[in-house]
Structures are given as structure tokens and as C-alpha cells.
Short mmCIF file of C-alpha atoms and ligand atoms in Angstrom, two decimals:
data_model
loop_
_atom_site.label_atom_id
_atom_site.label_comp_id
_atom_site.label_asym_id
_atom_site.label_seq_id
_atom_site.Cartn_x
_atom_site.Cartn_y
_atom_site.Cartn_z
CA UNK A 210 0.00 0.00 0.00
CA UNK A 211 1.33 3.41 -1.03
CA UNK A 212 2.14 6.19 1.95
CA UNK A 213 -0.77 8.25 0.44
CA UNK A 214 -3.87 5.39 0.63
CA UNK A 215 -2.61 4.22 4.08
CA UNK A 216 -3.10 7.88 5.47
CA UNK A 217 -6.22 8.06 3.59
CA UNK A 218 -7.31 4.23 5.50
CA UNK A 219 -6.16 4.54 9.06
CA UNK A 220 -7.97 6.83 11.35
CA UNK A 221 -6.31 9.64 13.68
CA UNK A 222 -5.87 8.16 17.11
CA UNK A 223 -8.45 9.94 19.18
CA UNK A 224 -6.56 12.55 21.58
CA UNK A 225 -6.06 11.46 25.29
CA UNK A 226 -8.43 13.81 27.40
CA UNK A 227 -7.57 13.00 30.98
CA UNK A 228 -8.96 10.12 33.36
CA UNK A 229 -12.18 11.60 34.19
CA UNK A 230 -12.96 11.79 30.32
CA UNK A 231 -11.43 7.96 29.85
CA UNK A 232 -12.96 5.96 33.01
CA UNK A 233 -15.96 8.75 33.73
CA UNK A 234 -18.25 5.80 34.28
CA UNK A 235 -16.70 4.12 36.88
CA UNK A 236 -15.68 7.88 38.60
CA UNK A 237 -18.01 9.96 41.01
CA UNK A 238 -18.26 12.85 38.74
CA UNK A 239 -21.86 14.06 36.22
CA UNK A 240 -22.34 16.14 33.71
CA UNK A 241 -22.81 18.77 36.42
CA UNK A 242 -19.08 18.46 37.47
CA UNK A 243 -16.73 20.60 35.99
CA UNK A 244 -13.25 19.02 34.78
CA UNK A 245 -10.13 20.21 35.96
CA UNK A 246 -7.53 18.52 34.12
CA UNK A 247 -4.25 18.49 33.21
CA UNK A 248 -4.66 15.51 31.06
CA UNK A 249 -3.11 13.15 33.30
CA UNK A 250 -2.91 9.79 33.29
CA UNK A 251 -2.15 7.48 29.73
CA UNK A 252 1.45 7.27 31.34
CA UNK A 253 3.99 4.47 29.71
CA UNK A 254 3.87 0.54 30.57
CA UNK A 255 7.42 -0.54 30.00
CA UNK A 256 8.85 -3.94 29.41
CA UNK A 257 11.78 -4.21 31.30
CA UNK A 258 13.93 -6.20 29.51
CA UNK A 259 16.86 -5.73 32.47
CA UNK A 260 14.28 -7.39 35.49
CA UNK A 261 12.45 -9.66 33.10
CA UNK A 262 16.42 -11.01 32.08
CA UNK A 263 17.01 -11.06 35.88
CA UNK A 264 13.83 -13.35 36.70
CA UNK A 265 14.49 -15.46 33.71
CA UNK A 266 11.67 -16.63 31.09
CA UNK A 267 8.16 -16.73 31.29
CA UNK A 268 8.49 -13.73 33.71
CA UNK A 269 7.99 -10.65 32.38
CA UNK A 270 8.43 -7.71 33.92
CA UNK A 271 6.62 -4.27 33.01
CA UNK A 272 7.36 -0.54 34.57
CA UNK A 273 4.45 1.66 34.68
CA UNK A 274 6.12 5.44 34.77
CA UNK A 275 3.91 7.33 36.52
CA UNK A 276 6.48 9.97 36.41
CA UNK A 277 5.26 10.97 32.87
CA UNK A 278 2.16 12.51 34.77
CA UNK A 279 2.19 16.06 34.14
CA UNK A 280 2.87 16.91 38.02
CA UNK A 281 5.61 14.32 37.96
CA UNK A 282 3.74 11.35 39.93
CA UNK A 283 0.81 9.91 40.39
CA UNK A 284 -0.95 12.20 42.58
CA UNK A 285 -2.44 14.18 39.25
CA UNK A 286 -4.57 11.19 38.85
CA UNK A 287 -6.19 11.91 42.19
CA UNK A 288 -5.79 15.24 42.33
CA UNK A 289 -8.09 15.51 39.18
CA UNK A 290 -11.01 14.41 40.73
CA UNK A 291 -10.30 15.94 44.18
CA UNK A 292 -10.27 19.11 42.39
CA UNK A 293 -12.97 18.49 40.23
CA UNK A 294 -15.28 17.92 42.99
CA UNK A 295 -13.81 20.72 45.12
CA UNK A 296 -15.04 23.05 42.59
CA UNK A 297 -18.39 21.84 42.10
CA UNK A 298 -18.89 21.39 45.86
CA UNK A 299 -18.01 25.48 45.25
CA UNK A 300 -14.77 25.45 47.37
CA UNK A 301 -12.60 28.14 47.36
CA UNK A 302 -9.58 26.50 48.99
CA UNK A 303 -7.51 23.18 49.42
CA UNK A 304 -5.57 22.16 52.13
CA UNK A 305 -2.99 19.40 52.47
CA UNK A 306 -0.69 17.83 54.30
CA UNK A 307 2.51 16.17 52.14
CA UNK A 308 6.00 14.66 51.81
CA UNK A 309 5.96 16.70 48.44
CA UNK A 310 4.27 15.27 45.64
CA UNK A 311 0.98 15.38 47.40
CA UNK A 312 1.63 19.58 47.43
CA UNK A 313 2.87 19.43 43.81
CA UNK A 314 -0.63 17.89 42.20
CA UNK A 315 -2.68 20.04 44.36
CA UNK A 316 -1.25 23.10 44.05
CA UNK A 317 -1.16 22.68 40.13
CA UNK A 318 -4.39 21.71 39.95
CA UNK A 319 -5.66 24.38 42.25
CA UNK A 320 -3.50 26.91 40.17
CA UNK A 321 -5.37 25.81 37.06
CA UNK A 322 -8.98 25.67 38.97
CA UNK A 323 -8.49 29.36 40.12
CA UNK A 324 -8.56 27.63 43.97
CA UNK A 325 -6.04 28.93 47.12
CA UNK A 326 -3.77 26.07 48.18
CA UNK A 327 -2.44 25.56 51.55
CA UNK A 328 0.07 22.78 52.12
CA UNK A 329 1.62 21.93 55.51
CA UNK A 330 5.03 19.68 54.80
CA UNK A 331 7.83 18.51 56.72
CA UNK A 332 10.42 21.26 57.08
CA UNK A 333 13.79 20.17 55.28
CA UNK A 334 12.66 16.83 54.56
CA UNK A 335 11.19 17.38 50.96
CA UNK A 336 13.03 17.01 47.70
CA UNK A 337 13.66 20.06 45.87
CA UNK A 338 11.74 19.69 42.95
CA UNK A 339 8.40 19.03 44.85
CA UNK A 340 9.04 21.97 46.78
CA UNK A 341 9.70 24.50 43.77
CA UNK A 342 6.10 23.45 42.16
CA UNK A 343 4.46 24.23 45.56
CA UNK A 344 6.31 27.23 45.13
CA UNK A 345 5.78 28.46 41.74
CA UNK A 346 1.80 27.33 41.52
CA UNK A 347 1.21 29.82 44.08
CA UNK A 348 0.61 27.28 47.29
CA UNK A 349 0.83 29.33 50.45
CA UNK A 350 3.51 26.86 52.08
CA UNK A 351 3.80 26.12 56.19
CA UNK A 352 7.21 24.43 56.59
CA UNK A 353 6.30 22.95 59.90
CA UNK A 354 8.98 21.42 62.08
CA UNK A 355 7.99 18.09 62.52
CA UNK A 356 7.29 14.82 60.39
CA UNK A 357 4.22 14.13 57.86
CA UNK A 358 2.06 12.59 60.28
CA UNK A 359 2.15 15.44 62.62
CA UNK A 360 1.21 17.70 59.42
CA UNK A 361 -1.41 15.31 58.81
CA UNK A 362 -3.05 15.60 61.96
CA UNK A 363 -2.45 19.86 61.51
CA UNK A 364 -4.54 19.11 58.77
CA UNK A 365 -7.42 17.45 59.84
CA UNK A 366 -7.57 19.77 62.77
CA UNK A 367 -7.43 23.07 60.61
CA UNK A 368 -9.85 21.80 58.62
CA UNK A 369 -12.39 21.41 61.07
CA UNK A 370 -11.99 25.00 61.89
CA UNK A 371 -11.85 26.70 58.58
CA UNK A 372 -13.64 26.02 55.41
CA UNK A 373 -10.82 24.32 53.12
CA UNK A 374 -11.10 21.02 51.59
CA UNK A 375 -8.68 18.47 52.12
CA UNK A 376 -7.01 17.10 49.20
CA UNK A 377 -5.03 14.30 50.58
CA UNK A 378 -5.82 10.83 50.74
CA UNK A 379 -8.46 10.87 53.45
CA UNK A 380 -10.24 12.91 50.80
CA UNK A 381 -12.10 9.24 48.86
CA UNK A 382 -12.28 11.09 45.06
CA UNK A 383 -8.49 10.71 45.21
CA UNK A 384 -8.97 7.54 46.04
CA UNK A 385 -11.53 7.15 43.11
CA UNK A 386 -8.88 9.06 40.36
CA UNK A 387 -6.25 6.52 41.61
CA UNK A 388 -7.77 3.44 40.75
CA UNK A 389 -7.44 4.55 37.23
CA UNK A 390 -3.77 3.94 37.22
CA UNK A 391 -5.55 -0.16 37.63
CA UNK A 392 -7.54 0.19 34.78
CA UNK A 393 -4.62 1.82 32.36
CA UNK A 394 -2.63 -1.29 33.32
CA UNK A 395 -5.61 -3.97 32.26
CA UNK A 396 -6.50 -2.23 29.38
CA UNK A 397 -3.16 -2.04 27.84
CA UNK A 398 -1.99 -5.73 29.05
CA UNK A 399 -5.51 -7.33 27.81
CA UNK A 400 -5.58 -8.48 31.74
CA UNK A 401 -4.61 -7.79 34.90
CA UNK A 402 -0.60 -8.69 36.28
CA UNK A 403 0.09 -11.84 38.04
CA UNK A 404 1.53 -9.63 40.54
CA UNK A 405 1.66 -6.05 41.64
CA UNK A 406 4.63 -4.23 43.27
CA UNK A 407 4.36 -0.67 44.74
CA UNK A 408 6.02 1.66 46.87
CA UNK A 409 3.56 2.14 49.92
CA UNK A 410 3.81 5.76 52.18
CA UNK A 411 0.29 6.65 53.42
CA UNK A 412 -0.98 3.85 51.92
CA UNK A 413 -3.54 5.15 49.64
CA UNK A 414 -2.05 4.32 46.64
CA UNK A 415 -1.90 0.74 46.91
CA UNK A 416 -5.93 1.17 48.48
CA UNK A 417 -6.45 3.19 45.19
CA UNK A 418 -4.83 0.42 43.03
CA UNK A 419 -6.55 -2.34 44.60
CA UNK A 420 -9.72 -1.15 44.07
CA UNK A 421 -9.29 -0.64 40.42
CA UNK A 422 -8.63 -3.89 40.17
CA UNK A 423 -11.70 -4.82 41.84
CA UNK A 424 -13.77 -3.04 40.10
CA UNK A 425 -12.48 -3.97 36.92
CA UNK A 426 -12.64 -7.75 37.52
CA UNK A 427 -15.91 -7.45 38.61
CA UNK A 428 -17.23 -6.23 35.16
CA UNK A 429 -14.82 -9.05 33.44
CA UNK A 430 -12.77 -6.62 32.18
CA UNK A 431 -9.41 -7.82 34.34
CA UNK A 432 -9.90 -11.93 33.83
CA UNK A 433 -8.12 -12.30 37.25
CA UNK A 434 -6.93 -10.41 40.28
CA UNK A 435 -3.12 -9.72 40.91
CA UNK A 436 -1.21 -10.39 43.90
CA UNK A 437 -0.55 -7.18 45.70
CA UNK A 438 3.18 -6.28 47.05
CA UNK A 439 3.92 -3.31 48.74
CA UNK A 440 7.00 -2.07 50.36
CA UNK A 441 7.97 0.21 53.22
CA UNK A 442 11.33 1.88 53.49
CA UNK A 443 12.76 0.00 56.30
CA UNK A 444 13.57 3.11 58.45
CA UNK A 445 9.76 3.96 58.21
CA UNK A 446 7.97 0.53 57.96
CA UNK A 447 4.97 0.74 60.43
CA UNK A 448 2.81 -1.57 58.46
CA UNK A 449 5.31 -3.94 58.79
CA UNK A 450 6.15 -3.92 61.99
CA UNK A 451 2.54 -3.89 63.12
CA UNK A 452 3.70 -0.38 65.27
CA UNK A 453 3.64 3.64 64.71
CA UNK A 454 6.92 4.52 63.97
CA UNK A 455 7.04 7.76 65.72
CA UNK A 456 10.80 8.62 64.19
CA UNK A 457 9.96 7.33 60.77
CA UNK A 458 13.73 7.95 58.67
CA UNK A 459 14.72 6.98 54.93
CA UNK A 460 16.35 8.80 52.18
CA UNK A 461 13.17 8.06 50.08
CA UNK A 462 11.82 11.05 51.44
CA UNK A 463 8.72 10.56 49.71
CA UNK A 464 7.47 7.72 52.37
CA UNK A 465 8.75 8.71 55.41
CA UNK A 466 5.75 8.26 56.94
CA UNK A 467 5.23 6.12 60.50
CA UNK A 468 1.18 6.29 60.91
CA UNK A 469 -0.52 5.92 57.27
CA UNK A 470 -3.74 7.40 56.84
CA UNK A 471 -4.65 4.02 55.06
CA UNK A 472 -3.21 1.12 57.45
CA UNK A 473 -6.59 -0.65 57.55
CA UNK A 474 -7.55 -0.56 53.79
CA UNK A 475 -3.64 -2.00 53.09
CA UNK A 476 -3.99 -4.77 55.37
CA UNK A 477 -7.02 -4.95 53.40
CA UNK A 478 -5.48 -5.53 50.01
CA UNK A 479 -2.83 -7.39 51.13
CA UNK A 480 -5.06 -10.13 52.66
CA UNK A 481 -7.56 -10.47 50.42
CA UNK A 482 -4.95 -10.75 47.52
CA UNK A 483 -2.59 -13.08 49.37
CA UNK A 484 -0.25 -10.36 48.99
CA UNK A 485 2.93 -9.18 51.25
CA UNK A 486 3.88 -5.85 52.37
CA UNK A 487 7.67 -5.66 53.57
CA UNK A 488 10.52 -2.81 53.80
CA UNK A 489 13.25 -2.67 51.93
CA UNK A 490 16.32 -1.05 53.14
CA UNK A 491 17.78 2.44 51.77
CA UNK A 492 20.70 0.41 50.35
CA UNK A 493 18.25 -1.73 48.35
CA UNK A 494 16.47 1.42 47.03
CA UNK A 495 19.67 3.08 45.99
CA UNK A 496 20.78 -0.12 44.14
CA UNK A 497 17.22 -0.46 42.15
CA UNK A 498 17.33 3.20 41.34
CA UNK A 499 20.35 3.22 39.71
CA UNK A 500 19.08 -0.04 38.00
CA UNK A 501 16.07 1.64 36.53
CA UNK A 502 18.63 4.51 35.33
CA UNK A 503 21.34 2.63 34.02
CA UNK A 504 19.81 -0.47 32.68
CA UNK A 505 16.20 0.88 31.53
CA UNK A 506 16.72 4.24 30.77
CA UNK A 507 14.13 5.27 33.62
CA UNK A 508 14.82 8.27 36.14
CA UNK A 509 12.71 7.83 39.19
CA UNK A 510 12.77 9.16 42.35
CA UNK A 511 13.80 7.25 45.48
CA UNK A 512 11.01 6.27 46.71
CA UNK A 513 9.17 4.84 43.34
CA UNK A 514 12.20 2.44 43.31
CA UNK A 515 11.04 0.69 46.32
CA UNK A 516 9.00 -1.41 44.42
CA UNK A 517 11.82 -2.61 41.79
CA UNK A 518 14.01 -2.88 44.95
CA UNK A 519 11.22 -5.73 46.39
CA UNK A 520 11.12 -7.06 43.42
CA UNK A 521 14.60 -7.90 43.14
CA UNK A 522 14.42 -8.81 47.03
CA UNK A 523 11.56 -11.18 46.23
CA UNK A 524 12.61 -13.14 43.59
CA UNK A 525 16.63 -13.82 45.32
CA UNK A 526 14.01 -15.52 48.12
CA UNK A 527 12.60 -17.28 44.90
CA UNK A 528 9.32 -16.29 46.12
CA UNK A 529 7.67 -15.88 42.18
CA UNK A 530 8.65 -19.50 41.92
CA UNK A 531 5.45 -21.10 43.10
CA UNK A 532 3.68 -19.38 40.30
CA UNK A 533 5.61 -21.27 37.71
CA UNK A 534 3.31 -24.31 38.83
CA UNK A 535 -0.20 -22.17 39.16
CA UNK A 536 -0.11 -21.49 35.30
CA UNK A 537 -3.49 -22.80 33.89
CA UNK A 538 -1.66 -22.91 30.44
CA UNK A 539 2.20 -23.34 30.16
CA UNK A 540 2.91 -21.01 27.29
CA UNK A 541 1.49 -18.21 29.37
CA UNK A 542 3.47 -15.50 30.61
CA UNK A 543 3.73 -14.62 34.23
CA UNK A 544 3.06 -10.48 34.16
CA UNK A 545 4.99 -8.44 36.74
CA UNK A 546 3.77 -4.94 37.41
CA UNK A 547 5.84 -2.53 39.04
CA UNK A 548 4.46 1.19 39.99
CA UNK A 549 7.24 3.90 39.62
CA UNK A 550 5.01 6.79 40.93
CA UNK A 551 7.13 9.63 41.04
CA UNK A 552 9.76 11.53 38.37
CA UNK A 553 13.97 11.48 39.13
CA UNK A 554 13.91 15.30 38.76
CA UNK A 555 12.07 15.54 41.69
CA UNK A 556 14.99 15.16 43.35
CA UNK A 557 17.98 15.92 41.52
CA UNK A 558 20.22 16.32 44.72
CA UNK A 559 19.82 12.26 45.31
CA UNK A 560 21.55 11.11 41.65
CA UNK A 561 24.01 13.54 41.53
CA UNK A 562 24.74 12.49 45.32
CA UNK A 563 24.95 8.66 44.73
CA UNK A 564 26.93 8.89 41.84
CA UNK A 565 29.24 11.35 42.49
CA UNK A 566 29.65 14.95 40.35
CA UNK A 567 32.05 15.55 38.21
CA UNK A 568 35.06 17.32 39.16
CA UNK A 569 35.56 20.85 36.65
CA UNK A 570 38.55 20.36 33.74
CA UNK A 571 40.38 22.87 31.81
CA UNK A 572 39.51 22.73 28.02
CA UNK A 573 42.24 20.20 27.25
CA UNK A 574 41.49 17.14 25.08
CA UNK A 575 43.90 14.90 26.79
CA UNK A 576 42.26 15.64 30.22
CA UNK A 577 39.08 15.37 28.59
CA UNK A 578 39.44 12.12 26.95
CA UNK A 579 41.26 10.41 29.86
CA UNK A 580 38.40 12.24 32.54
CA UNK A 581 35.37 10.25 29.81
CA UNK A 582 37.19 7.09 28.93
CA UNK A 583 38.27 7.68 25.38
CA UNK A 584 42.13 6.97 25.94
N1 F0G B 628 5.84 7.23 45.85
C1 F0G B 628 5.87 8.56 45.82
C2 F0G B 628 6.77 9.22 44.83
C3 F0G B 628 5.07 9.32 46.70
O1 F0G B 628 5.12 10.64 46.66
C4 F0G B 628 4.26 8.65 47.63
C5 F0G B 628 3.43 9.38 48.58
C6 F0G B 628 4.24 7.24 47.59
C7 F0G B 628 5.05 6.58 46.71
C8 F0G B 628 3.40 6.44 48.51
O2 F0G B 628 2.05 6.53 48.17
O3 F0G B 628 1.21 7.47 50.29
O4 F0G B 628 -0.34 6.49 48.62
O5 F0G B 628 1.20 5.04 49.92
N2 F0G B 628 3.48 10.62 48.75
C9 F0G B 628 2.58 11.42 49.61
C10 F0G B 628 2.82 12.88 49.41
C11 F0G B 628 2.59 10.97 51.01
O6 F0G B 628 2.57 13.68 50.32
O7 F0G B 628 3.24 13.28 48.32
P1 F0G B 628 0.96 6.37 49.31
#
């Protein structure tokens, strides 16, 4: 077929309009709501050809890059909704309470809604890309001394004093706008994973994801239910231990959290999908980050590589093994899902820290060529 009767054949794909517009039946939104979008959502499902090599055939390992949001994590898909329903409630303000990425999403979208935002977060323990968007969309930021689940509480407290709605996870429509990131992952597999791996803070994410999957299987549209891993940083691991961790500590700033909001609802998803949650250690993180970087050309940040780093823990403990013998048909693929829900240049600091800057040269091709390798 010639170039100029194919274009005339194939259609234009239809442009992406946001998750609202995508899964609007299965959201809490009507005709009456109005959208505020930044067209999030429709991020990348990788094949990692590094992990998959690592777990050996039929495993097959995917990455969905939630970093590609247009916030820089998952949050916007959320935060859409949360927004959404902010303004047709007629709110004039959000409040939150955040490690970072939380602030990011709802300051954008309450930039682009016309909305104040008000975000409490954890003085000097936020990555500096997080706290530049907070920044530049206008958020009136409290730097409070003290950890994310005291600003949490702050937050609940304020807002039964003042009339702001809260836009973190407590808030169920970002629970609703979460689950999407489910249905993205069904739709474009033709099922849902074997198993699911992701990073867990608060906890509302892997609440979020679980009941995508839910609801999807429910209507047939997932033909099974996935196993659901999460992992804690092990210096802030609460759901692990089965205790608050009132000091919670771990470079992956992002879940340095020792009370999640959504403890219950994890335990939930764990249990009912015969699931794990377990912590991986910073060391572990580091090594999967620079994994993702160096092997699959994937910049995350810290925290999102928690879930690559219990993957790898996982499967040296040989624990994907028993599913070898659960396939119902032996030329099926065993799918692997991991979540990476937040961007690299969030926090820019952390690569150039664990790899080490380079040291200034004078313009001298020897000393250049020696300094890169070329000799
Ligand atoms: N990964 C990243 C990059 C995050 O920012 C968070 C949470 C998580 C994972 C964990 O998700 O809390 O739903 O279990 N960040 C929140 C925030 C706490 O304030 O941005 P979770």
C-alpha cells in the first residue's frame, strides 16, 4: 500500500483527554461536574527487559512510569477528581498535608482551577523539585517542624476550623482518580498482572490500586486479580512492623511516613490478595534506582524504586517460583507490574549524590578524553 492510501485508511488516534474523560463511568463525577484537568494519566507501561532477564523466562516484567504525569507522579490522577469535585462542591480552597508530591498535584491543579492552596510539609525533609512546584503554583507553604504525620493531623484539625477542603488521601475522590492507574494497566496488558509491586507511604495508593482492580474484575474486564506487594522503606515501615513509627527515617523522602492514613484498607489488600507488604532497606532502594537509570533508561525518584528494589528482594528468596506451577496454560506468561510513581527530577540532589559529580577540567582534550574514557 502506497504512503498516500494508508493515510487516507487509518484513522487519527483519538486525543487522550484526561482520566475523568477515559474511566468517567466508573468515577463519582456528572455532567454537572466541571473538569479540571491536566490531562493526566495514559502514562507508559514498559517492558523491562533488564528485570524480566534477571527473573528469567516466562516472567515478564513491566514498569508503569507514573512519572510521565504532568505533576511528575501519580498524585495528578487523584488530584483531578479531588479538584474536580472541590469546585463543584463550590470550594474556594484546598488544604494538604505532604511529603511533596501530594503539594505538587494540588497546588497545580488548584492553580489551574483558580482555587487557594495551603500545604503543611515537613520542614527540610522534601526534595527540591516538589518543593519549587508548591512554590511556583502559588501554594501558600507552612514548613512545619515536625514529620508528615504530625502535618497530617495539623490538617485534619485546621480543617475542622476553617472552610478548606482536604485534598489528601483521606479525601475518597483521590482515592476514586487513583484506581485509574488499575484500569490503564488492564487495558493495555488485555488483563490484569500476576503480581503487583508498589512503593507504599500513606498507603492510599496501593488502596487506590486495589480497588481498580476490583472493580475492573468485577465487570470481566481484568480476567483475574493480581497479587498485591507493597514495600515500606525499612527506616519507616509501620505496616510492617505492626507499630507507629514515631521517628519514621529513609532517604526516600517521599514515604517517610510512621502512621498511614490508610493502614486498615492496606492490610485490606494485602489479605484479600494473598499479597505481602515488607521494607526494603535504603541500600536496596539506591541499588534499584540506579538499575532503573542505568539499565532501563528510567529516572525515578527514590522512593518509586522501592517497588523494583522488592522485586529484586523477592525473587533472590525465589518467592515468584510457586507461580511457575499455578499457570493454567504453560505457554502463558507470568506479568509483573511494578508502579514507579514519582519523576527522578524531583529530586535531583539524590543522583548527583549517589553517583558522584564531576570534578571541573580545563579545556584540554587529553584531560578530557582520559576524565570520559576515550584513551
Ligand atoms: N511514591 C511517591 C513518589 C510518593 O510521593 C508517595 C506518597 C508514595 C510513593 C506512597 O504513596 O502514600 O499512597 O502510599 N506521597 C505522599 C505525598 C505521602 O505527600 O506526596 P501512598
Amino acid at each position: 500500500m502506497s504512503a498516500a492510501s494508508s493515510s487516507t485508511t487509518t484513522s487519527r488516534p483519538a486525543p487522550w483527554r484526561g482520566v475523568i474523560e477515559a474511566y468517567r463511568v466508573f468515577l463519582p463525577v456528572s455532567p454537572a461536574t466541571p473538569i479540571v484537568t491536566l490531562l493526566e494519566g495514559n502514562t507508559p507501561l514498559l517492558y523491562s527487559k533488564a528485570l524480566s532477564g534477571r527473573l528469567g523466562e516466562p516472567f515478564r516484567v513491566y514498569l508503569k512510569y507514573e512519572g510521565a504525569n504532568p505533576t511528575g507522579s501519580f498524585k495528578d490522577r487523584g488530584m483531578t477528581v479531588a479538584i474536580s469535585k472541590a469546585v463543584e462542591a463550590g470550594s474556594r480552597a484546598v488544604l494538604c498535608a505532604s511529603t511533596g508530591n501530594t503539594s505538587a498535584a494540588a497546588s497545580a491543579y488548584a492553580a489551574r482551577a483558580g482555587l487557594r492552596s495551603i500545604v503543611l510539609i515537613p520542614s527540610g525533609n522534601i526534595a527540591m523539585g516538589k518543593l519549587s512546584q508548591a512554590l511556583i503554583h502559588g501554594a501558600r507553604v507552612a514548613a512545619v517542624n515536625a514529620n508528615f504525620d504530625v502535618c497530617l493531623e495539623l490538617v485534619r484539625t485546621i480543617a475542622d476550623r476553617y472552610p478548606v477542603t482536604v485534598v489528601n488521601s483521606i479525601n475518597p475522590f483521590r482515592i476514586e482518580g487513583q484506581k485509574t492507574c488499575a484500569f490503564e494497566i488492564c487495558d493495555t496488558l488485555g488483563r490484569a498482572p500476576d503480581f503487583h509491586l508498589t512503593p507504599v507511604g500513606n498507603a492510599g495508593n496501593i488502596t487506590a490500586q486495589w480497588k481498580g482492580y476490583r472493580e475492573y474484575h468485577k465487570i470481566g474486564r481484568a480476567g483475574r486479580l493480581p497479587v498485591m506487594l507493597g514495600f515500606q522503606a525499612k527506616g519507616a515501615s509501620p505496616i510492617v512492623s505492626g507499630r507507629v513509627v514515631k521517628k519514621p527515617n529513609t532517604i526516600a523522602t517521599a514515604i517517610r511516613i510512621g502512621n498511614p492514613a490508610s493502614w486498615r484498607q492496606a492490610l485490606a489488600a494485602r489479605d484479600e490478595s494473598h499479597g505481602r507488604i515488607e521494607a526494603v532497606t535504603d541500600r536496596q532502594i539506591l541499588e534499584a534506582y540506579q538499575l532503573l537509570a542505568q539499565e532501563d533508561g528510567v529516572f525515578v525518584e527514590p522512593a518509586s524504586a522501592a517497588s523494583v528494589a522488592g522485586l529484586l528482594a523477592l525473587a533472590k528468596r525465589r518467592y515468584f517460583r510457586p507461580a511457575l506451577k499455578q499457570r493454567t496454560r504453560r505457554d502463558e506468561p507470568i506479568l509483573l507490574v511494578c508502579i514507579l510513581t514519582g519523576h527522578g527530577l524531583k529530586d535531583p540532589e539524590r543522583a548527583i549524590q549517589s553517583i558522584r559529580a564531576p570534578r571541573p577540567l580545563p579545556p584540554d582534550l587529553k584531560a578530557i578524553s582520559t576524565a570520559v574514557g576515550l584513551h
